[in-house]
Amino acid sequence: MTTAIFRTTSHTHHDEPRHVEQAARLIAVEQALAASGLLAQAQVAVAAPARERDIRAVHSTRVVETLQYISLEGEAWLDSDTYVMLGSWEAAQQGAGAAIEAVDALVSGRAANAFALTRPPGHHATPNRSMGFCLLNNIAIAARYATDVLGLERVAIVDYDVHHGNGTQDTFYADGRVLFCSSHGAPLYPGSGQADETGTGAGTGTTLNVPLSYGVGDSGYSQAYRELIVPALHRFQPELLLVSAGFDGHWDDPIGPHALSVTGYAGLTQLLKDAAAELCGGRIALVLEGGYSMRALPASANAVLGVLLGLPQPDPLGGAAGGEPDIAPLVGGIKRLHPLLQSC
Ligand SMILES: [Zn+2]
């Protein structure tokens, strides 16, 4: 079966070279995928822009019209780290479109799994606010499309970007059809994602946060995924698994405090691919989020594409030096408090 890749081309119009979130990131990823030969093994398509009604199913009129207006008029900063310029709306719209097309490809059976190569990233964008480098929440728009347009009853999102996916959490906090699981550094931007944030109303128990202290790497992440996130997926029984694939948890990342390696990221992705094979016919789509090391980002993206294709890739950077903090007390605490994990 096929691995589908959905590319975005208009992202180059959203580019501030003095900012860590710049077009060179995704250009480097695509060069790495081509150089390794993996791109040639996949079915590659350029994504169409998302329909405005699919974007508005997540985002308020204020978010949509602010981006559209600034993209026509010139340039502005929405907060101290989120820029918008001529062409940003088209870039954001195509990023959301890539995530939607990945969902479509899996649900229709045209692809076994998929990788949406998107930027700017999306997971900090809330229904009412673009923030944290993110304009539109690509993965949230795709998950809502899966439930509201395609009629799926249970979609899971796992977020292994080093930052908490606050926008995704906010979108689905009271929506029991979407399980949101996030591992992230704490304390770290944006400050949300405590273990006791577990959902509300119909969404009670469908948010799972694993806030990890600084220095956690391959061993701690593996433990968190094996003991918390994979069991939660088994409890929830999703029909589709989406992954916010951010690579700023790598030890070489200039803004992330964690110590994952390329091999570690491949291992987490393999755990999720295996879970998807058991639970939902293998339907797993990765959506690119953060990652700001120009060495670790392309190598990690290449390694996780290798997992999707079943073609293991080398780790050119190796593992982090030094030991890791023990996360067993955190894991034990979350098992005791989380509604989805009790009696696991
Ligand atoms: Zn991040």
mmCIF file of N, CA and C in Angstrom, residues 10-11 13-15 67-68 70-72 74-76 83-94 119-120 135-136:
data_model
loop_
_atom_site.group_PDB
_atom_site.id
_atom_site.type_symbol
_atom_site.label_atom_id
_atom_site.label_comp_id
_atom_site.label_asym_id
_atom_site.label_seq_id
_atom_site.Cartn_x
_atom_site.Cartn_y
_atom_site.Cartn_z
ATOM 1 N N SER A 10 2.934 27.199 -1.537
ATOM 2 C CA SER A 10 2.814 28.631 -1.241
ATOM 3 C C SER A 10 3.429 28.991 0.111
ATOM 4 N N HIS A 11 3.938 28.007 0.857
ATOM 5 C CA HIS A 11 4.547 28.334 2.157
ATOM 6 C C HIS A 11 5.744 29.268 2.005
ATOM 7 N N HIS A 13 5.907 31.927 0.487
ATOM 8 C CA HIS A 13 5.492 33.331 0.561
ATOM 9 C C HIS A 13 5.303 33.795 2.004
ATOM 10 N N HIS A 14 5.304 32.850 2.936
ATOM 11 C CA HIS A 14 5.245 33.180 4.366
ATOM 12 C C HIS A 14 6.638 32.909 4.918
ATOM 13 N N ASP A 15 7.474 33.936 4.919
ATOM 14 C CA ASP A 15 8.893 33.693 5.223
ATOM 15 C C ASP A 15 9.531 34.929 5.843
ATOM 16 N N LEU A 67 -6.391 37.307 9.149
ATOM 17 C CA LEU A 67 -5.346 36.771 8.273
ATOM 18 C C LEU A 67 -5.553 37.228 6.828
ATOM 19 N N GLN A 68 -6.794 37.184 6.379
ATOM 20 C CA GLN A 68 -7.070 37.587 4.995
ATOM 21 C C GLN A 68 -6.732 39.062 4.790
ATOM 22 N N ILE A 70 -4.664 41.118 6.552
ATOM 23 C CA ILE A 70 -3.232 41.451 6.614
ATOM 24 C C ILE A 70 -2.507 40.898 5.384
ATOM 25 N N SER A 71 -2.935 39.720 4.928
ATOM 26 C CA SER A 71 -2.278 39.119 3.764
ATOM 27 C C SER A 71 -2.480 39.939 2.500
ATOM 28 N N LEU A 72 -3.543 40.715 2.482
ATOM 29 C CA LEU A 72 -3.765 41.606 1.336
ATOM 30 C C LEU A 72 -3.011 42.913 1.481
ATOM 31 N N GLY A 74 -0.262 43.792 3.648
ATOM 32 C CA GLY A 74 1.158 43.964 3.930
ATOM 33 C C GLY A 74 1.655 43.040 5.007
ATOM 34 N N GLU A 75 2.142 43.598 6.103
ATOM 35 C CA GLU A 75 2.804 42.768 7.101
ATOM 36 C C GLU A 75 2.445 43.248 8.492
ATOM 37 N N ALA A 76 2.281 42.287 9.423
ATOM 38 C CA ALA A 76 2.017 42.655 10.808
ATOM 39 C C ALA A 76 2.444 41.504 11.705
ATOM 40 N N TYR A 83 4.248 36.199 12.885
ATOM 41 C CA TYR A 83 4.181 37.187 11.814
ATOM 42 C C TYR A 83 3.174 36.779 10.734
ATOM 43 N N VAL A 84 2.640 37.798 10.062
ATOM 44 C CA VAL A 84 1.756 37.602 8.903
ATOM 45 C C VAL A 84 2.235 38.571 7.829
ATOM 46 N N MET A 85 2.284 38.114 6.596
ATOM 47 C CA MET A 85 2.750 38.983 5.507
ATOM 48 C C MET A 85 1.944 38.703 4.242
ATOM 49 N N LEU A 86 2.238 39.421 3.189
ATOM 50 C CA LEU A 86 1.584 39.158 1.905
ATOM 51 C C LEU A 86 1.736 37.671 1.585
ATOM 52 N N GLY A 87 0.656 37.001 1.307
ATOM 53 C CA GLY A 87 0.765 35.592 0.953
ATOM 54 C C GLY A 87 0.613 34.635 2.126
ATOM 55 N N SER A 88 0.559 35.138 3.365
ATOM 56 C CA SER A 88 0.452 34.224 4.515
ATOM 57 C C SER A 88 -0.882 33.470 4.517
ATOM 58 N N TRP A 89 -1.961 34.159 4.117
ATOM 59 C CA TRP A 89 -3.262 33.482 4.105
ATOM 60 C C TRP A 89 -3.237 32.284 3.150
ATOM 61 N N GLU A 90 -2.675 32.493 1.946
ATOM 62 C CA GLU A 90 -2.607 31.390 0.971
ATOM 63 C C GLU A 90 -1.746 30.250 1.518
ATOM 64 N N ALA A 91 -0.659 30.602 2.194
ATOM 65 C CA ALA A 91 0.200 29.564 2.779
ATOM 66 C C ALA A 91 -0.565 28.776 3.834
ATOM 67 N N ALA A 92 -1.261 29.490 4.706
ATOM 68 C CA ALA A 92 -1.995 28.824 5.782
ATOM 69 C C ALA A 92 -3.128 27.964 5.224
ATOM 70 N N GLN A 93 -3.807 28.499 4.212
ATOM 71 C CA GLN A 93 -4.932 27.783 3.617
ATOM 72 C C GLN A 93 -4.447 26.490 2.943
ATOM 73 N N GLN A 94 -3.294 26.549 2.305
ATOM 74 C CA GLN A 94 -2.782 25.334 1.663
ATOM 75 C C GLN A 94 -2.266 24.337 2.703
ATOM 76 N N ARG A 119 3.706 24.116 6.651
ATOM 77 C CA ARG A 119 4.142 25.248 7.459
ATOM 78 C C ARG A 119 3.411 26.490 6.961
ATOM 79 N N PRO A 120 3.167 27.466 7.820
ATOM 80 C CA PRO A 120 3.566 27.474 9.222
ATOM 81 C C PRO A 120 2.895 26.349 10.007
ATOM 82 N N LEU A 135 -0.838 30.069 12.377
ATOM 83 C CA LEU A 135 -1.926 30.910 11.870
ATOM 84 C C LEU A 135 -3.243 30.162 11.908
ATOM 85 N N LEU A 136 -3.332 29.014 11.233
ATOM 86 C CA LEU A 136 -4.512 28.149 11.268
ATOM 87 C C LEU A 136 -4.086 26.809 11.854
#
